[in-house]
Amino acid sequence: MAVPKADTAANRPFIGVEPFDASHGAGFRADEEDDHTVECRVVEDGGHFRIRRPRDAGPPARLCFVDGVRRTEAHLTRTNSEGDTVTGLAGAWGAGAVLIGPDGPAAIRHAEIGRAVIFSGGHQVRLRRHPGGWRWMSLSVESEELRAVPQHLQRLMRDTEAEIADRLSADGWMVVFDGPLHNIRRSRRTPVVGYVKTHHRRTLAVEHWQTVPGLGVGERTSLFAMKDDRYACYIRVGDPGPWAGPWAGIARLEVPASSGSGQAVVTVDRAARWLPAFASAPHRDARAPVNLAPVARLEQHLHHLLGDSRLALRAVREAIMQHNRDEEAA
């Protein structure tokens, strides 16, 4: 006797798309990763933590800002014939650079975007290219932890950013990398500066940490070592206004330790003086002044290249339905 069609479908792997917009989050999600305190060693001023005001300096002749964006476009599930379910997502990322040279106005260059369907548990799902032009790489992570898949999407963005930054640095551009220098730490002749806007963990001894909000615009703290591969300091890039909290307008600068402490001091001294010229204005950017204006412009451009998130979600749903029909017909 033939097996009813419904039973046949139930015995096949099935891909599901959660029935709400990805911006609302997944139906279940991981807790935020616990950030722990790391008290870094002061490597300047004889180990005494101080606030320094470097001499005025103009920006480098060839300066660029590198940043990326990412977007979860659909939360997915994959249920196998035994009823076991793993999670995944359809996501997009983009990265690029704003180049500011001596021969013309600032220009956005090297913009790259990508899309992928990523599942946990080592499972890959290949979707057909959508008639509307949407297409996805098929990727997976071995871990089944809920945070593993979104972390992989972030890694794809960071890797793209790092490749762009490496190319520009090799061409002689001074690179300001929006974020920590996780992926670009090796020695290079042209300095690279990581620009970190958020402060989720205390990186200094309490008495030093409490000193940081006393920074004025264009001032920096003493240099400190983050592990053994980066030097860092805090700077204030702008005045956020009398209503803001004490850490508003403060960023952390990172430079590769491989460049040496002497070069690191020179780099952050100069950057502390010219970076405030690129601070964003409150009437244009809700993250002002710490979100740099070239970075805000680049993010807007990259989001435009990613396309309408509603159309992306619809394309994923249609591609998933086609995939399930193909599996059922096989």
CSV table of C-alpha atoms in Angstrom, one decimal:
chain,number,residue,atom,x,y,z
A,1,MET,CA,0.0,0.0,0.0
A,2,ALA,CA,1.3,3.4,-0.9
A,3,VAL,CA,2.5,5.6,1.9
A,4,PRO,CA,0.3,8.8,2.2
A,5,LYS,CA,2.1,11.9,0.9
A,6,ALA,CA,1.9,13.7,4.2
A,7,ASP,CA,3.8,10.9,5.9
A,8,THR,CA,6.4,10.9,3.2
A,9,ALA,CA,7.0,14.6,3.6
A,10,ALA,CA,7.3,14.1,7.4
A,11,ASN,CA,10.2,11.7,6.9
A,12,ARG,CA,12.3,14.1,4.9
A,13,PRO,CA,14.4,17.0,6.1
A,14,PHE,CA,12.4,20.2,6.1
A,15,ILE,CA,13.7,23.8,6.1
A,16,GLY,CA,11.5,26.4,7.9
A,17,VAL,CA,11.5,30.2,7.9
A,18,GLU,CA,10.3,31.7,11.2
A,19,PRO,CA,7.1,33.7,10.5
A,20,PHE,CA,8.2,37.2,11.5
A,21,ASP,CA,10.7,39.8,10.4
A,22,ALA,CA,14.3,39.0,11.3
A,23,SER,CA,14.7,42.4,13.0
A,24,HIS,CA,12.5,41.1,15.8
A,25,GLY,CA,15.0,38.4,16.7
A,26,ALA,CA,14.8,34.6,16.7
A,27,GLY,CA,12.0,32.7,18.4
A,28,PHE,CA,14.7,31.5,20.9
A,29,ARG,CA,18.1,33.0,21.2
A,30,ALA,CA,21.3,32.7,23.2
A,31,ASP,CA,22.1,34.9,26.2
A,32,GLU,CA,24.6,37.6,25.5
A,33,GLU,CA,28.2,36.5,25.9
A,34,ASP,CA,29.6,37.4,29.3
A,35,ASP,CA,32.2,40.1,29.0
A,36,HIS,CA,34.8,39.8,31.6
A,37,THR,CA,37.1,42.5,33.0
A,38,VAL,CA,40.7,42.6,31.7
A,39,GLU,CA,43.0,44.9,33.6
A,40,CYS,CA,45.6,45.9,31.0
A,41,ARG,CA,49.2,46.9,31.8
A,42,VAL,CA,50.2,50.6,31.3
A,43,VAL,CA,53.2,50.7,29.0
A,44,GLU,CA,53.8,54.5,28.8
A,45,ASP,CA,54.7,57.2,31.3
A,46,GLY,CA,56.7,54.9,33.4
A,47,GLY,CA,53.6,52.8,34.2
A,48,HIS,CA,51.7,55.8,35.5
A,49,PHE,CA,48.3,56.4,33.9
A,50,ARG,CA,47.9,60.0,32.7
A,51,ILE,CA,45.9,62.2,30.4
A,52,ARG,CA,48.0,63.6,27.6
A,53,ARG,CA,47.3,66.4,25.1
A,54,PRO,CA,49.4,65.8,21.9
A,55,ARG,CA,50.5,68.6,19.7
A,56,ASP,CA,48.2,69.6,16.8
A,57,ALA,CA,48.6,67.5,13.7
A,58,GLY,CA,46.7,67.4,10.4
A,59,PRO,CA,45.4,64.2,8.9
A,60,PRO,CA,47.7,62.0,6.7
A,61,ALA,CA,47.9,62.8,3.0
A,62,ARG,CA,46.3,59.4,2.2
A,63,LEU,CA,43.7,58.5,4.7
A,64,CYS,CA,40.9,55.9,4.5
A,65,PHE,CA,38.2,54.6,6.8
A,66,VAL,CA,37.2,50.9,6.5
A,67,ASP,CA,33.9,49.5,7.9
A,68,GLY,CA,31.3,46.9,7.3
A,69,VAL,CA,27.6,46.1,8.0
A,70,ARG,CA,25.8,42.8,8.4
A,71,ARG,CA,22.1,41.9,8.5
A,72,THR,CA,20.1,38.8,9.4
A,73,GLU,CA,17.4,38.6,6.8
A,74,ALA,CA,15.6,35.4,8.0
A,75,HIS,CA,15.9,33.0,10.9
A,76,LEU,CA,15.8,29.4,9.7
A,77,THR,CA,15.4,25.9,11.1
A,78,ARG,CA,16.2,22.5,9.6
A,79,THR,CA,14.3,19.5,10.9
A,80,ASN,CA,15.6,16.0,9.9
A,81,SER,CA,13.6,12.8,9.5
A,82,GLU,CA,14.0,11.9,13.2
A,83,GLY,CA,12.5,15.2,14.2
A,84,ASP,CA,15.8,16.8,15.4
A,85,THR,CA,16.0,20.5,14.7
A,86,VAL,CA,19.0,22.8,14.2
A,87,THR,CA,19.0,26.6,13.7
A,88,GLY,CA,20.3,28.7,10.9
A,89,LEU,CA,19.9,32.0,9.2
A,90,ALA,CA,20.0,33.8,5.9
A,91,GLY,CA,22.2,36.8,6.2
A,92,ALA,CA,24.0,39.5,4.2
A,93,TRP,CA,27.1,41.5,4.8
A,94,GLY,CA,29.0,44.3,3.2
A,95,ALA,CA,32.3,46.2,3.6
A,96,GLY,CA,34.1,49.0,1.9
A,97,ALA,CA,36.3,52.1,2.4
A,98,VAL,CA,36.1,55.8,2.3
A,99,LEU,CA,39.3,57.2,0.7
A,100,ILE,CA,40.4,60.8,1.4
A,101,GLY,CA,43.4,61.7,-0.7
A,102,PRO,CA,45.1,64.9,-1.8
A,103,ASP,CA,43.7,64.8,-5.3
A,104,GLY,CA,40.0,65.1,-4.8
A,105,PRO,CA,37.0,64.8,-2.4
A,106,ALA,CA,36.3,61.8,-0.3
A,107,ALA,CA,35.1,58.8,-2.3
A,108,ILE,CA,33.6,55.4,-1.4
A,109,ARG,CA,35.7,52.5,-2.9
A,110,HIS,CA,36.2,48.8,-2.7
A,111,ALA,CA,32.6,48.1,-1.7
A,112,GLU,CA,31.8,44.3,-1.5
A,113,ILE,CA,28.7,42.5,-0.4
A,114,GLY,CA,27.8,38.8,0.1
A,115,ARG,CA,24.9,36.6,1.1
A,116,ALA,CA,24.8,33.2,2.7
A,117,VAL,CA,22.5,30.6,4.2
A,118,ILE,CA,24.3,29.3,7.3
A,119,PHE,CA,23.3,26.3,9.5
A,120,SER,CA,24.6,24.9,12.7
A,121,GLY,CA,25.5,21.3,13.3
A,122,GLY,CA,27.6,21.0,10.1
A,123,HIS,CA,24.6,21.0,7.8
A,124,GLN,CA,24.7,22.8,4.5
A,125,VAL,CA,21.5,23.8,2.5
A,126,ARG,CA,21.9,24.8,-1.1
A,127,LEU,CA,19.2,27.1,-2.4
A,128,ARG,CA,18.5,27.8,-6.1
A,129,ARG,CA,19.3,31.2,-7.4
A,130,HIS,CA,16.1,33.3,-7.0
A,131,PRO,CA,14.6,34.7,-10.3
A,132,GLY,CA,14.9,38.2,-8.8
A,133,GLY,CA,18.6,38.0,-8.8
A,134,TRP,CA,19.1,36.9,-5.1
A,135,ARG,CA,21.6,34.2,-4.5
A,136,TRP,CA,23.2,32.7,-1.4
A,137,MET,CA,26.4,30.9,-0.5
A,138,SER,CA,25.9,27.6,1.3
A,139,LEU,CA,27.8,27.5,4.6
A,140,SER,CA,27.7,25.7,8.0
A,141,VAL,CA,29.3,25.7,11.4
A,142,GLU,CA,30.0,22.5,13.3
A,143,SER,CA,28.8,23.9,16.7
A,144,GLU,CA,25.1,23.7,17.5
A,145,GLU,CA,25.2,26.6,20.0
A,146,LEU,CA,22.7,29.2,19.2
A,147,ARG,CA,25.3,32.0,19.0
A,148,ALA,CA,27.6,30.1,16.6
A,149,VAL,CA,25.7,31.0,13.4
A,150,PRO,CA,25.3,34.8,14.0
A,151,GLN,CA,29.0,34.8,15.1
A,152,HIS,CA,29.9,33.2,11.8
A,153,LEU,CA,28.0,35.9,9.9
A,154,GLN,CA,29.9,38.6,11.8
A,155,ARG,CA,33.2,36.8,11.0
A,156,LEU,CA,32.4,36.9,7.3
A,157,MET,CA,31.9,40.7,7.6
A,158,ARG,CA,35.1,41.1,9.6
A,159,ASP,CA,37.1,39.0,7.2
A,160,THR,CA,36.0,41.1,4.3
A,161,GLU,CA,36.8,44.3,6.2
A,162,ALA,CA,40.3,42.9,7.0
A,163,GLU,CA,41.0,42.0,3.3
A,164,ILE,CA,40.1,45.5,2.2
A,165,ALA,CA,42.2,47.1,5.0
A,166,ASP,CA,45.2,44.9,4.2
A,167,ARG,CA,45.1,45.9,0.5
A,168,LEU,CA,44.8,49.6,1.2
A,169,SER,CA,47.5,49.5,3.9
A,170,ALA,CA,49.8,47.7,1.4
A,171,ASP,CA,49.1,50.5,-1.1
A,172,GLY,CA,50.3,53.1,1.4
A,173,TRP,CA,47.0,54.3,2.9
A,174,MET,CA,46.7,55.2,6.5
A,175,VAL,CA,43.8,52.9,7.6
A,176,VAL,CA,41.3,53.7,10.3
A,177,PHE,CA,39.5,50.4,10.9
A,178,ASP,CA,36.0,50.8,12.5
A,179,GLY,CA,36.3,48.2,15.2
A,180,PRO,CA,38.9,46.2,17.1
A,181,LEU,CA,42.0,44.8,15.3
A,182,HIS,CA,41.0,41.2,15.6
A,183,ASN,CA,41.9,40.2,12.1
A,184,ILE,CA,44.7,42.7,11.1
A,185,ARG,CA,47.5,42.5,13.6
A,186,ARG,CA,50.6,41.7,11.7
A,187,SER,CA,53.5,44.0,11.0
A,188,ARG,CA,53.0,46.6,8.3
A,189,ARG,CA,54.9,49.7,7.3
A,190,THR,CA,51.9,51.9,7.1
A,191,PRO,CA,50.1,52.3,10.5
A,192,VAL,CA,46.7,50.8,11.0
A,193,VAL,CA,44.4,52.2,13.7
A,194,GLY,CA,41.4,50.3,15.2
A,195,TYR,CA,38.6,52.6,16.3
A,196,VAL,CA,36.3,51.1,19.0
A,197,LYS,CA,33.1,53.0,19.8
A,198,THR,CA,31.6,50.8,22.5
A,199,HIS,CA,32.9,49.8,25.9
A,200,HIS,CA,31.4,46.6,27.2
A,201,ARG,CA,34.2,45.7,29.6
A,202,ARG,CA,36.5,47.4,31.9
A,203,THR,CA,40.1,47.2,30.5
A,204,LEU,CA,42.0,49.1,33.2
A,205,ALA,CA,42.4,49.1,36.9
A,206,VAL,CA,39.5,50.8,38.6
A,207,GLU,CA,41.5,54.0,39.5
A,208,HIS,CA,42.6,54.3,35.9
A,209,TRP,CA,39.2,53.5,34.5
A,210,GLN,CA,37.6,56.3,36.5
A,211,THR,CA,40.0,58.8,35.0
A,212,VAL,CA,39.0,58.2,31.4
A,213,PRO,CA,35.8,60.4,31.4
A,214,GLY,CA,38.0,63.4,32.3
A,215,LEU,CA,39.4,63.4,28.8
A,216,GLY,CA,38.9,66.6,26.8
A,217,VAL,CA,38.4,66.7,23.0
A,218,GLY,CA,41.7,65.8,21.3
A,219,GLU,CA,43.3,64.3,24.5
A,220,ARG,CA,44.3,60.7,25.0
A,221,THR,CA,45.2,58.4,27.9
A,222,SER,CA,48.5,56.7,28.4
A,223,LEU,CA,49.1,53.7,26.2
A,224,PHE,CA,48.3,50.2,27.6
A,225,ALA,CA,48.9,46.7,26.3
A,226,MET,CA,46.0,44.5,25.3
A,227,LYS,CA,47.3,40.9,25.6
A,228,ASP,CA,50.5,40.8,23.6
A,229,ASP,CA,49.4,41.9,20.2
A,230,ARG,CA,47.9,45.3,20.5
A,231,TYR,CA,48.6,48.7,22.2
A,232,ALA,CA,45.6,50.9,23.0
A,233,CYS,CA,44.5,54.2,24.5
A,234,TYR,CA,41.3,56.1,25.0
A,235,ILE,CA,40.6,59.4,23.3
A,236,ARG,CA,37.7,61.9,23.2
A,237,VAL,CA,36.6,62.8,19.7
A,238,GLY,CA,33.9,65.3,20.4
A,239,ASP,CA,31.7,67.0,23.0
A,240,PRO,CA,28.3,65.1,23.2
A,241,GLY,CA,26.5,67.8,25.1
A,242,PRO,CA,25.7,68.5,28.7
A,243,TRP,CA,22.9,65.8,28.7
A,244,ALA,CA,25.2,62.9,27.8
A,245,GLY,CA,26.8,60.3,30.1
A,246,PRO,CA,30.5,60.6,31.1
A,247,TRP,CA,31.7,58.0,28.4
A,248,ALA,CA,29.8,59.6,25.5
A,249,GLY,CA,32.3,60.8,22.8
A,250,ILE,CA,35.1,58.5,24.0
A,251,ALA,CA,36.6,55.9,21.7
A,252,ARG,CA,39.4,53.3,22.1
A,253,LEU,CA,42.3,53.4,19.6
A,254,GLU,CA,44.2,50.2,18.9
A,255,VAL,CA,47.4,49.7,17.0
A,256,PRO,CA,49.4,46.5,16.3
A,257,ALA,CA,52.1,45.8,19.0
A,258,SER,CA,54.3,44.5,16.2
A,259,SER,CA,54.9,48.1,15.1
A,260,GLY,CA,56.7,48.7,18.4
A,261,SER,CA,55.7,51.0,21.3
A,262,GLY,CA,57.6,54.0,19.9
A,263,GLN,CA,55.7,53.9,16.6
A,264,ALA,CA,52.5,53.2,18.5
A,265,VAL,CA,52.9,56.4,20.6
A,266,VAL,CA,53.5,58.4,17.4
A,267,THR,CA,50.5,57.0,15.7
A,268,VAL,CA,48.0,57.5,18.6
A,269,ASP,CA,49.4,61.0,19.3
A,270,ARG,CA,48.7,62.1,15.8
A,271,ALA,CA,45.3,60.3,15.5
A,272,ALA,CA,44.1,61.9,18.8
A,273,ARG,CA,44.5,65.3,17.2
A,274,TRP,CA,43.0,64.8,13.7
A,275,LEU,CA,40.3,62.2,14.4
A,276,PRO,CA,38.0,64.8,16.1
A,277,ALA,CA,37.7,66.6,12.7
A,278,PHE,CA,35.7,63.6,11.5
A,279,ALA,CA,33.3,63.4,14.4
A,280,SER,CA,29.7,63.3,13.4
A,281,ALA,CA,27.1,66.0,14.2
A,282,PRO,CA,24.1,65.3,16.4
A,283,HIS,CA,21.6,66.6,13.9
A,284,ARG,CA,22.8,64.1,11.3
A,285,ASP,CA,23.7,61.0,13.4
A,286,ALA,CA,22.1,59.6,16.5
A,287,ARG,CA,25.5,58.2,17.5
A,288,ALA,CA,27.3,61.5,17.4
A,289,PRO,CA,30.0,62.4,18.0
A,290,VAL,CA,31.7,59.0,18.4
A,291,ASN,CA,30.4,57.6,15.1
A,292,LEU,CA,32.8,59.2,12.5
A,293,ALA,CA,31.1,61.0,9.6
A,294,PRO,CA,32.9,59.1,6.8
A,295,VAL,CA,31.9,55.8,8.5
A,296,ALA,CA,28.3,56.8,8.8
A,297,ARG,CA,28.3,57.7,5.1
A,298,LEU,CA,29.9,54.3,4.2
A,299,GLU,CA,27.4,52.4,6.3
A,300,GLN,CA,24.5,54.1,4.6
A,301,HIS,CA,25.9,53.2,1.2
A,302,LEU,CA,26.5,49.6,2.1
A,303,HIS,CA,22.9,49.2,3.5
A,304,HIS,CA,21.7,50.6,0.1
A,305,LEU,CA,23.7,47.9,-1.7
A,306,LEU,CA,22.2,45.2,0.4
A,307,GLY,CA,18.8,46.1,-0.9
A,308,ASP,CA,15.4,46.1,0.7
A,309,SER,CA,15.2,43.8,3.7
A,310,ARG,CA,11.6,43.0,3.0
A,311,LEU,CA,12.4,41.8,-0.5
A,312,ALA,CA,15.3,39.8,0.8
A,313,LEU,CA,13.0,38.0,3.3
A,314,ARG,CA,10.5,37.3,0.6
A,315,ALA,CA,13.2,35.9,-1.7
A,316,VAL,CA,14.4,33.6,1.1
A,317,ARG,CA,10.9,32.3,1.8
A,318,GLU,CA,10.3,31.5,-1.9
A,319,ALA,CA,13.7,29.9,-2.3
A,320,ILE,CA,13.1,27.7,0.8
A,321,MET,CA,9.7,26.6,-0.4
A,322,GLN,CA,11.3,25.7,-3.8
A,323,HIS,CA,14.0,23.7,-1.9
A,324,ASN,CA,11.4,21.8,0.1
A,325,ARG,CA,9.4,21.0,-3.0
A,326,ASP,CA,12.6,19.7,-4.7
A,327,GLU,CA,13.4,17.5,-1.7
A,328,GLU,CA,9.8,16.1,-1.7
A,329,ALA,CA,10.0,15.3,-5.4
A,330,ALA,CA,13.4,13.6,-5.1
